[in-house]
mmCIF file of C-alpha atoms in Angstrom:
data_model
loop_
_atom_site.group_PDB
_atom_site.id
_atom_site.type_symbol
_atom_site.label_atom_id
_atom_site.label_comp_id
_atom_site.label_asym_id
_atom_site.label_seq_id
_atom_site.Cartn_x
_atom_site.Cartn_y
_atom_site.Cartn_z
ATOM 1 C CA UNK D 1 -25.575 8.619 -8.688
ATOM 2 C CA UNK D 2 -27.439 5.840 -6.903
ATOM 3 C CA UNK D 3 -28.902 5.370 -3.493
ATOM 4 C CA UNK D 4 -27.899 0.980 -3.462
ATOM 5 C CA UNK D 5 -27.310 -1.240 -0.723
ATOM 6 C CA UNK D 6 -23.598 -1.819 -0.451
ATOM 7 C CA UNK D 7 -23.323 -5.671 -0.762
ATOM 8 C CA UNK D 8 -19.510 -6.148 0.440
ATOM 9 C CA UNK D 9 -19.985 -3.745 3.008
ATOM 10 C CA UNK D 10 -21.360 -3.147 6.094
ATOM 11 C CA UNK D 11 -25.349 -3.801 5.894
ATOM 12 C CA UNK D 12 -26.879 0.224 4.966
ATOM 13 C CA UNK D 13 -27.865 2.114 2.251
ATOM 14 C CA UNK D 14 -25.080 4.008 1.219
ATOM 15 C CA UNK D 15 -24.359 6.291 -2.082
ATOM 16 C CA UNK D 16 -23.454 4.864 -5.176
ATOM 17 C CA UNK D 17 -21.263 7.038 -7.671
ATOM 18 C CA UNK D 18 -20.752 6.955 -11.108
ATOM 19 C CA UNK D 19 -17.960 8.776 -13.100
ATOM 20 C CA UNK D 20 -17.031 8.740 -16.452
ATOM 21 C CA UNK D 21 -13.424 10.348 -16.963
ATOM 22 C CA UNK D 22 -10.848 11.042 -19.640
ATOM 23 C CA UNK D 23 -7.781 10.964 -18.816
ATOM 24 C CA UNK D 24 -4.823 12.401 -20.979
ATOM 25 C CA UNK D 25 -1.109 12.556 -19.777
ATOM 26 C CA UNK D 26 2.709 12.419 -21.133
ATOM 27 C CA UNK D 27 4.485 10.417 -18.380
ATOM 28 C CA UNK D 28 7.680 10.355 -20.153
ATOM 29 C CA UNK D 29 8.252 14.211 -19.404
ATOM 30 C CA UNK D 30 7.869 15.639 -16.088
ATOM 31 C CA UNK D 31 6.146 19.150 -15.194
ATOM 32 C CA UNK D 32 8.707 21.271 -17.096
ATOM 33 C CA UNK D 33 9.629 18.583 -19.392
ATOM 34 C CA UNK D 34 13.102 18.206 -18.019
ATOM 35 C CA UNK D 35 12.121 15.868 -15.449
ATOM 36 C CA UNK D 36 13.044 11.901 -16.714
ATOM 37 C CA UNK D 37 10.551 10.442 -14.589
ATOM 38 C CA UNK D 38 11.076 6.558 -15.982
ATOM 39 C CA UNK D 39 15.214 6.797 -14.939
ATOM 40 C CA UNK D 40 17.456 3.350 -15.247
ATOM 41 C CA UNK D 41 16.084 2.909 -11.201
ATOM 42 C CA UNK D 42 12.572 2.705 -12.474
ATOM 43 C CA UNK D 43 10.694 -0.544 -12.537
ATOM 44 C CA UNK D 44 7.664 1.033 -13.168
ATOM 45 C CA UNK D 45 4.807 3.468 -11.962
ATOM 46 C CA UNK D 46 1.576 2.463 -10.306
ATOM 47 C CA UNK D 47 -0.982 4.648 -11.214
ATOM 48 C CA UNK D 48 -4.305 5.499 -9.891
ATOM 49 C CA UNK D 49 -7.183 7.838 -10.181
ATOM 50 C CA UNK D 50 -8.681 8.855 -6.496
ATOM 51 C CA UNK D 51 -11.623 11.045 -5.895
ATOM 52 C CA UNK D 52 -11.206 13.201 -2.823
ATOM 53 C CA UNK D 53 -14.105 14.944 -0.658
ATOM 54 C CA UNK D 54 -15.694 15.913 2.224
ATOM 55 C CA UNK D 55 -18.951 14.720 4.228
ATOM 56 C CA UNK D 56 -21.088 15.216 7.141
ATOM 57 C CA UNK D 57 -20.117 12.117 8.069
ATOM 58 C CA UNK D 58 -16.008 12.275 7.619
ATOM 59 C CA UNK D 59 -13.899 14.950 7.214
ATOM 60 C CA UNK D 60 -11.717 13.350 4.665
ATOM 61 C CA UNK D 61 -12.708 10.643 2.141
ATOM 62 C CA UNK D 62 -10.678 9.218 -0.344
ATOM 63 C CA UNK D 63 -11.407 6.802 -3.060
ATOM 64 C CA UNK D 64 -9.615 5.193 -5.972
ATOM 65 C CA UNK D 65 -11.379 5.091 -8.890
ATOM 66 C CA UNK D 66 -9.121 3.612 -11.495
ATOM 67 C CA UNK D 67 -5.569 2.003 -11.535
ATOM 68 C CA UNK D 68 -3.195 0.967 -14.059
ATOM 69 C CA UNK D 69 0.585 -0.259 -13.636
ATOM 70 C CA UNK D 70 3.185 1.158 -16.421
ATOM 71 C CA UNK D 71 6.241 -0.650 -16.776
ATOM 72 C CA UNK D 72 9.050 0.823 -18.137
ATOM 73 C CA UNK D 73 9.383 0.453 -21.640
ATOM 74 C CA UNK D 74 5.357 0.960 -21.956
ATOM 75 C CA UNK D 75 3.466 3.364 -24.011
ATOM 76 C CA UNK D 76 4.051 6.502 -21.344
ATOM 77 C CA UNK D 77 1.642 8.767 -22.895
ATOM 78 C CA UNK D 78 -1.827 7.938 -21.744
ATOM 79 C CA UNK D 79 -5.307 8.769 -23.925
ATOM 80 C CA UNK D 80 -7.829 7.100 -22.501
ATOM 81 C CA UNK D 81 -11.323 8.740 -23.167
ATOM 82 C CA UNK D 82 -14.884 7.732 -21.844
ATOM 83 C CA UNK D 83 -13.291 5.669 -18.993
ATOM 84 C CA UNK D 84 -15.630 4.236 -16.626
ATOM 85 C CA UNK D 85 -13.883 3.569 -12.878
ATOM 86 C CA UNK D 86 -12.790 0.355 -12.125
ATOM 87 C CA UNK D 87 -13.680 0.018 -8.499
ATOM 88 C CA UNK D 88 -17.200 1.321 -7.277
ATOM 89 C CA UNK D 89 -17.402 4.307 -5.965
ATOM 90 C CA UNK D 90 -19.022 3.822 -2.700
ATOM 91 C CA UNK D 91 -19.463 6.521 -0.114
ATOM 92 C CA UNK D 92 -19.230 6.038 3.864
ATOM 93 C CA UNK D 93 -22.945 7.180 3.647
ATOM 94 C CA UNK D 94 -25.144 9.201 2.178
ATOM 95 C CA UNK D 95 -22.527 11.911 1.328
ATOM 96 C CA UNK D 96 -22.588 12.261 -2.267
ATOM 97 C CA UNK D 97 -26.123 13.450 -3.024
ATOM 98 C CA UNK D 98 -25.524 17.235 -3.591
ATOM 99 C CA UNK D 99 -22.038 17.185 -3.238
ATOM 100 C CA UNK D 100 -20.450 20.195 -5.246
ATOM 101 C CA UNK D 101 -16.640 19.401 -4.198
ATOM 102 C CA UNK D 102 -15.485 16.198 -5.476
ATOM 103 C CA UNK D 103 -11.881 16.586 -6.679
ATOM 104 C CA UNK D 104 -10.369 13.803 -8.840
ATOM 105 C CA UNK D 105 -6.337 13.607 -9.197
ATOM 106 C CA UNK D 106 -3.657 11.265 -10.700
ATOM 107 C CA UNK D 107 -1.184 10.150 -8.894
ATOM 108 C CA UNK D 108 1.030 7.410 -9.568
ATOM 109 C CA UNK D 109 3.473 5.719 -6.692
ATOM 110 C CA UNK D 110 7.346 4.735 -8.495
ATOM 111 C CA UNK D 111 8.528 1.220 -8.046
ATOM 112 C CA UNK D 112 12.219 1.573 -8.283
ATOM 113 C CA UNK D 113 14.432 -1.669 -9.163
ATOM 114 C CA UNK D 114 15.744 -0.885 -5.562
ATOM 115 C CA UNK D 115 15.260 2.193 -3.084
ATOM 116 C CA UNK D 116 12.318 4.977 -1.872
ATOM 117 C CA UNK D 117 9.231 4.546 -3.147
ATOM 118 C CA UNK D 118 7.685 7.811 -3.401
ATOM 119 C CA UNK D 119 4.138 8.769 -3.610
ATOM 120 C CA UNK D 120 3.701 11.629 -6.576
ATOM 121 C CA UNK D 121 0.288 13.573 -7.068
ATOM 122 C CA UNK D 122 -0.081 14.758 -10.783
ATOM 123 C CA UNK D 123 -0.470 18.906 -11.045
ATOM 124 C CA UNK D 124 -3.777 18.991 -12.837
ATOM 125 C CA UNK D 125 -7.063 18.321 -11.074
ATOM 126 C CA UNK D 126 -10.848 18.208 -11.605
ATOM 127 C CA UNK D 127 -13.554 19.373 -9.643
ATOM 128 C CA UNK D 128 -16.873 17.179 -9.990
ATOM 129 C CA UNK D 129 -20.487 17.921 -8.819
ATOM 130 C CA UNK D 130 -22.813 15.352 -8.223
ATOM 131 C CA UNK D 131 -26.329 15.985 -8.525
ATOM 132 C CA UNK D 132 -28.852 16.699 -5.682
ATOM 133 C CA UNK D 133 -31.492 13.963 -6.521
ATOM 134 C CA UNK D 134 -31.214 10.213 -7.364
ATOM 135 C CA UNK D 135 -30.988 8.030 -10.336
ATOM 136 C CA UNK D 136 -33.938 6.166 -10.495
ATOM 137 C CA UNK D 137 -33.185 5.182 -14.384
ATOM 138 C CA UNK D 138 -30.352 2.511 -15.023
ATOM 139 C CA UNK D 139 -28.333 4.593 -17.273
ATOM 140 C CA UNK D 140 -24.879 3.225 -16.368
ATOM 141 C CA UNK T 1 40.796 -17.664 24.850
ATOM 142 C CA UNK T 2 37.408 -18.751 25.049
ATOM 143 C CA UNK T 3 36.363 -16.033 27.176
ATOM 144 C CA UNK T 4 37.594 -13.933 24.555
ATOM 145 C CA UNK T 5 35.619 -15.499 21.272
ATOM 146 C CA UNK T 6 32.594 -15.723 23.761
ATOM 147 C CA UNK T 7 32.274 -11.927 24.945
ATOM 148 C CA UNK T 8 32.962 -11.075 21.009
ATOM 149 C CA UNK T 9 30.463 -12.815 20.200
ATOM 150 C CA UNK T 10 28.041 -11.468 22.937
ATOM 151 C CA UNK T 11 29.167 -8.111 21.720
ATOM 152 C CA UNK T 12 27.669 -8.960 17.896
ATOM 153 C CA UNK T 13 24.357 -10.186 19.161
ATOM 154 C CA UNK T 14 23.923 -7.498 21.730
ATOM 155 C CA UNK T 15 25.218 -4.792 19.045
ATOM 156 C CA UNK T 16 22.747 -6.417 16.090
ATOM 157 C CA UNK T 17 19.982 -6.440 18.869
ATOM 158 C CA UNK T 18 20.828 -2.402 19.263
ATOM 159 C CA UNK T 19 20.694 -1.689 15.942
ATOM 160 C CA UNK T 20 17.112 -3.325 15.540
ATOM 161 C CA UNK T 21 15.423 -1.457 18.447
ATOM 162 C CA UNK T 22 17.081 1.392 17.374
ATOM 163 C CA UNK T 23 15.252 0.887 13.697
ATOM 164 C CA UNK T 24 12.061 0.070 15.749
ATOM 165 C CA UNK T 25 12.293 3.555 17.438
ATOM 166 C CA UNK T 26 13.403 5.329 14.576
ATOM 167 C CA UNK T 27 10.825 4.043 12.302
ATOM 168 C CA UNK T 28 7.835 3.867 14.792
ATOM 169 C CA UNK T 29 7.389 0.320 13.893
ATOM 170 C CA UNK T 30 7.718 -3.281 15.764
ATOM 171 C CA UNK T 31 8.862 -4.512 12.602
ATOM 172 C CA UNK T 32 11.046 -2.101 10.530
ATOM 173 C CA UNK T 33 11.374 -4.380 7.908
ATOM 174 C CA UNK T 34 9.503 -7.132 6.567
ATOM 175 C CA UNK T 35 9.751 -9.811 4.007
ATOM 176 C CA UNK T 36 7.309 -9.702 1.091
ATOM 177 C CA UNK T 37 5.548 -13.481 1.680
ATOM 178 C CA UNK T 38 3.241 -13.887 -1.480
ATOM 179 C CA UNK T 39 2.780 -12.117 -5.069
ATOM 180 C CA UNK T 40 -0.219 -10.315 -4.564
ATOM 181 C CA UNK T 41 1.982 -7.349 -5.017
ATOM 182 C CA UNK T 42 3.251 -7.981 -8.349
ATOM 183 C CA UNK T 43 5.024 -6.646 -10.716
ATOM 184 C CA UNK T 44 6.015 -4.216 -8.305
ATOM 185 C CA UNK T 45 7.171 -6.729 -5.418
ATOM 186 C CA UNK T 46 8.204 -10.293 -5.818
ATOM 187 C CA UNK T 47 8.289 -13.431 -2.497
ATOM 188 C CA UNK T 48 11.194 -12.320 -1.053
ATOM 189 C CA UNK T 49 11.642 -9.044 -1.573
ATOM 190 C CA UNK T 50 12.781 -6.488 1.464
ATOM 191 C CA UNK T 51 10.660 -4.004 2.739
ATOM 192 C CA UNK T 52 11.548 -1.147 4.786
ATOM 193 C CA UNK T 53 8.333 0.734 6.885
ATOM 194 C CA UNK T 54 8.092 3.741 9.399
ATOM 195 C CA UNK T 55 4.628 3.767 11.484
ATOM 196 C CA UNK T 56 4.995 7.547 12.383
ATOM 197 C CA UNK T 57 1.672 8.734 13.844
ATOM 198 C CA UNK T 58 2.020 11.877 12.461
ATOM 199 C CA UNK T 59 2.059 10.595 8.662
ATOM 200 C CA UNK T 60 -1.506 10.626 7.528
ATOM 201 C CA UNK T 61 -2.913 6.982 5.979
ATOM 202 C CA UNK T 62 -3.648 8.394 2.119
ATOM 203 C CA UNK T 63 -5.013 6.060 -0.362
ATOM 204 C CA UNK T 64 -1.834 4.556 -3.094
ATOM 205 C CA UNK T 65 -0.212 3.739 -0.057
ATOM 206 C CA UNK T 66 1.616 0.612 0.555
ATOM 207 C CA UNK T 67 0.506 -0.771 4.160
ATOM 208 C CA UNK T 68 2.059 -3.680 5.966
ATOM 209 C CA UNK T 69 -1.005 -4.458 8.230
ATOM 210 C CA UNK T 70 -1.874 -7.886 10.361
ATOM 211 C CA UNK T 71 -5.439 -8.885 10.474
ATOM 212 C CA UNK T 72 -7.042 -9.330 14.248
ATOM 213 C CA UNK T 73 -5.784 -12.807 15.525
ATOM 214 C CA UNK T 74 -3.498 -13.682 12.474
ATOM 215 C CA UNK T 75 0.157 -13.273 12.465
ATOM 216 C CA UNK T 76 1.263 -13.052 8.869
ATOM 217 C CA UNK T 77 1.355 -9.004 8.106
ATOM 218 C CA UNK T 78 -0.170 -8.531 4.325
ATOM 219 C CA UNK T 79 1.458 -6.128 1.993
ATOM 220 C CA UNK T 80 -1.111 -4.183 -0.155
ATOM 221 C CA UNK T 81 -2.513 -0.939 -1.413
ATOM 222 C CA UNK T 82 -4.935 1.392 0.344
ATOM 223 C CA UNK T 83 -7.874 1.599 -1.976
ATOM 224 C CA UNK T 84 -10.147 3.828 0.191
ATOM 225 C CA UNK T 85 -10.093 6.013 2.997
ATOM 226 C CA UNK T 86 -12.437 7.525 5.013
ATOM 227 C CA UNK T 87 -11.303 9.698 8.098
ATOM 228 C CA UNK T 88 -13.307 11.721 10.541
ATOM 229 C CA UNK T 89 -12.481 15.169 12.216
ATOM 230 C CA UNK T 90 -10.750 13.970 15.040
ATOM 231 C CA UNK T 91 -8.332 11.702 12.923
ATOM 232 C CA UNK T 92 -10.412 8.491 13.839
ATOM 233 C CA UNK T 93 -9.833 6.643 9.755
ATOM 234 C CA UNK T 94 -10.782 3.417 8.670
ATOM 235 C CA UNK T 95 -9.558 1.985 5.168
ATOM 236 C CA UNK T 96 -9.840 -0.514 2.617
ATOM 237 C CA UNK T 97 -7.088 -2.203 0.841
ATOM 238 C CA UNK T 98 -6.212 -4.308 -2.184
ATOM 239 C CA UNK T 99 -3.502 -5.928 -3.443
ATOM 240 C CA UNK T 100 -2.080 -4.701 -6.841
ATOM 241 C CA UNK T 101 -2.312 -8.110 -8.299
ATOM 242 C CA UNK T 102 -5.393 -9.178 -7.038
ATOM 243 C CA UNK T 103 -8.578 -8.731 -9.132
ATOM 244 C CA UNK T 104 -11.104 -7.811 -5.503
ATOM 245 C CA UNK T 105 -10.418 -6.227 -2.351
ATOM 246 C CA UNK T 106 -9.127 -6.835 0.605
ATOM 247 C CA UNK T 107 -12.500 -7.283 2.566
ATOM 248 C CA UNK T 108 -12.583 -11.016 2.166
ATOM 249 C CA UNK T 109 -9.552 -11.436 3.633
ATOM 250 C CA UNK T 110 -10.742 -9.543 6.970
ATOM 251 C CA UNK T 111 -12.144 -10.747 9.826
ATOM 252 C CA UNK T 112 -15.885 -12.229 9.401
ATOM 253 C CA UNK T 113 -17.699 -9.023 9.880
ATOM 254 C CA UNK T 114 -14.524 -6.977 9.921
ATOM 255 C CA UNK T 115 -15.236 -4.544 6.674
ATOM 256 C CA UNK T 116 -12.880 -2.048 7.457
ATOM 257 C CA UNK T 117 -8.721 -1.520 8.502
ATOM 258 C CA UNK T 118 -7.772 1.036 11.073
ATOM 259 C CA UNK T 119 -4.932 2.627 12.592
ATOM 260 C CA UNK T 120 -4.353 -0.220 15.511
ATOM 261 C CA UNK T 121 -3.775 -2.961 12.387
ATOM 262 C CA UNK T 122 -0.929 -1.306 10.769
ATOM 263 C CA UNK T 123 2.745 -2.507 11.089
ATOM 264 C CA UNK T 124 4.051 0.211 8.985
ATOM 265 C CA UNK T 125 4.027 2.062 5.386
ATOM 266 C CA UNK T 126 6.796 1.301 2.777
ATOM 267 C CA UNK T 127 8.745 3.558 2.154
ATOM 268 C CA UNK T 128 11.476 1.891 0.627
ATOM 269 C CA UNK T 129 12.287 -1.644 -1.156
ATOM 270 C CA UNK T 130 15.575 -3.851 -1.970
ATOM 271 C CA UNK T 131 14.526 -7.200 -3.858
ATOM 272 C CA UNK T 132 15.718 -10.760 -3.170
ATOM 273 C CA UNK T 133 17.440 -10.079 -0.556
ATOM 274 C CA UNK T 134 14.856 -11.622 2.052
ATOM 275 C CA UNK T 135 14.375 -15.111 -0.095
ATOM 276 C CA UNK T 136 17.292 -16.484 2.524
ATOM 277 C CA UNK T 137 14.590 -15.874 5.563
ATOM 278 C CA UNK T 138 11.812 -17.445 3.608
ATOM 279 C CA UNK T 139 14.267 -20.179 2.749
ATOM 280 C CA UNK T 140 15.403 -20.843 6.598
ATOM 281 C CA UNK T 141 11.571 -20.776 7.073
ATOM 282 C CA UNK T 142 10.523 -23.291 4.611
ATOM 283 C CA UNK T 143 13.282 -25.326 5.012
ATOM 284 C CA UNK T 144 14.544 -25.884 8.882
ATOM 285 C CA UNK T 145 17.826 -27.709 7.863
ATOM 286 C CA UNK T 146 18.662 -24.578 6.166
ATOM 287 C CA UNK T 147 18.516 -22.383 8.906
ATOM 288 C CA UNK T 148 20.499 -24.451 10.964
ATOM 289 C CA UNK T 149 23.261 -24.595 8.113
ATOM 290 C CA UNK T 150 22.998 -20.620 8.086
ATOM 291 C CA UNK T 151 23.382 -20.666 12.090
ATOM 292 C CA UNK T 152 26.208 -23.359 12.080
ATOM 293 C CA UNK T 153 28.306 -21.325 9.758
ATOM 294 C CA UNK T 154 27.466 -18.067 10.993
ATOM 295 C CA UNK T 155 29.056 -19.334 14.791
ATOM 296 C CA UNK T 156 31.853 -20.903 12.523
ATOM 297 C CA UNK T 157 32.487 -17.462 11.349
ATOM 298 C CA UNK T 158 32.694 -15.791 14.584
ATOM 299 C CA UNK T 159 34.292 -18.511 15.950
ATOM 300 C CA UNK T 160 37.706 -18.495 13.347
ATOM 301 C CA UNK T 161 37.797 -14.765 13.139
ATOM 302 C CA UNK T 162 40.141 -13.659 15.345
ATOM 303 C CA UNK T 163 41.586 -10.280 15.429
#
């Protein structure tokens, strides 16, 4: 994790994080296997990584680290290994350094052909810490 | 006679007018539903695809979420995905957002100096979605002789339907 200067944001220091993730899941079967979860209404499933934590400065921040659309008819089993997170992972401040409770979920939001488009979160979840001191090495 | 065909059709304006503030109530938004104007949502939504939003206050901005927002001093609402939220104690959140299709955020699309969305710029969240369908108001948009086609035959219809 890195102290940088946000460059698209607003003009302060703020913390930098870095992730690295594996992510393994069966999208065809649902949590008990009977759900169909890609049904004939099902155009196809956006889904997307977020972090989720607390600060000093805000309660509640969450942040997308990785995306991918599945259409149906894809691959729906997913083994991705040594990912690296597609957007950076910017905090609203300094909030990261030393933070113990950073919980990282998949959740994936179903594009029907027409009808409700529901927001799922994925059952399984990670806890990560991030260290108490700075990077000063460029190891990403 | 004319009386007659003119009160009906007072009746189907004022009853289609009731039915759309009744949608604005129910759904908490000024615009219930919205037309999907570019393809910065695709695959999942296509130009003119239907949109349906509620704005309820009590239904938390999360990030995944589609948001129909309008940028300060523009009046074309944008359809795209929250990418990051950060909200404070007393509810106070400001986001960023990104369009599926689009390879950067949202921020250059902001006002200059504007780096975050908040509350006050959303229309609504989509909740639900029936495509096509709104290509025929894009069409009357684009294409003014259309609409006026669409309007002469829709007073045509009222007119020669009698009971």
């Amino acid at each position: 994790r890195k102290n940088v200067e946000d460059f698209t944001g607003p003009r302060e220091r703020s913390d930098l994080g870095f992730v690295t993730f594996d992510i393994t899941a069966d999208i065809l079967n649902g949590k008990n296997g009977l759900q169909i979860i890609f049904d004939w209404n099902v155009k196809q499933l956006f889904l997307y990584l977020s972090a989720e934590y607390s600060t000093k400065n805000n309660a509640l921040n969450q942040v997308v680290l990785w995306d991918k659309i599945m259409l149906r008819g894809d691959n729906p089993r997913l083994s991705l290994k040594d990912m690296k997170s597609k957007y950076f992972f910017f905090d609203d401040g300094n909030g990261l350094k030393g933070n113990r409770n950073i919980t990282l979920t998949l959740s994936w939001n179903v594009v029907p052909n027409a009808g409700i488009l529901p927001l799922v979160t994925g059952s399984g979840h990670v806890s990560v810490p991030f260290p108490d001191t700075y990077e000063t090495t460029k190891s990403y | 006679q004319l009386y007659y065909q003119v009160s009906n059709f007072g009746m189907i304006v004022s009853s289609a007018l009731m039915i759309w503030k009744g949608l604005m109530v129910v759904t908490g938004s000024e615009s219930p539903i919205v037309v999907v104007l570019s393809g910065s949502m695709e695959p999942a939504f296509h130009r003119g695809d239907l949109l349906f939003l509620t704005n309820r206050i009590e239904d938390p901005i999360r990030v995944g979420e589609i948001v129909v927002f309008r940028i300060e001093g523009r009046e074309i609402p944008i359809v795209h995905r929250v990418l990051k939220i950060h909200e404070k104690q007393n509810g106070d959140i400001k986001f960023l957002t990104k369009g599926d299709n689009n390879a950067v955020d949202d921020r250059g699309l902001y006002k200059q100096g504007q780096h975050w969305l908040e509350k006050k710029d959303v229309v609504g969240r989509a909740r639900g979605f029936v495509p096509y369908i709104g290509i025929v108001t894009i069409l009357m948009n684009d294409y003014p002789k259309f609409k006026y086609a669409v309007l002469f035959l829709l007073g045509l219809f009222v007119l020669v339907h009698r009971e």
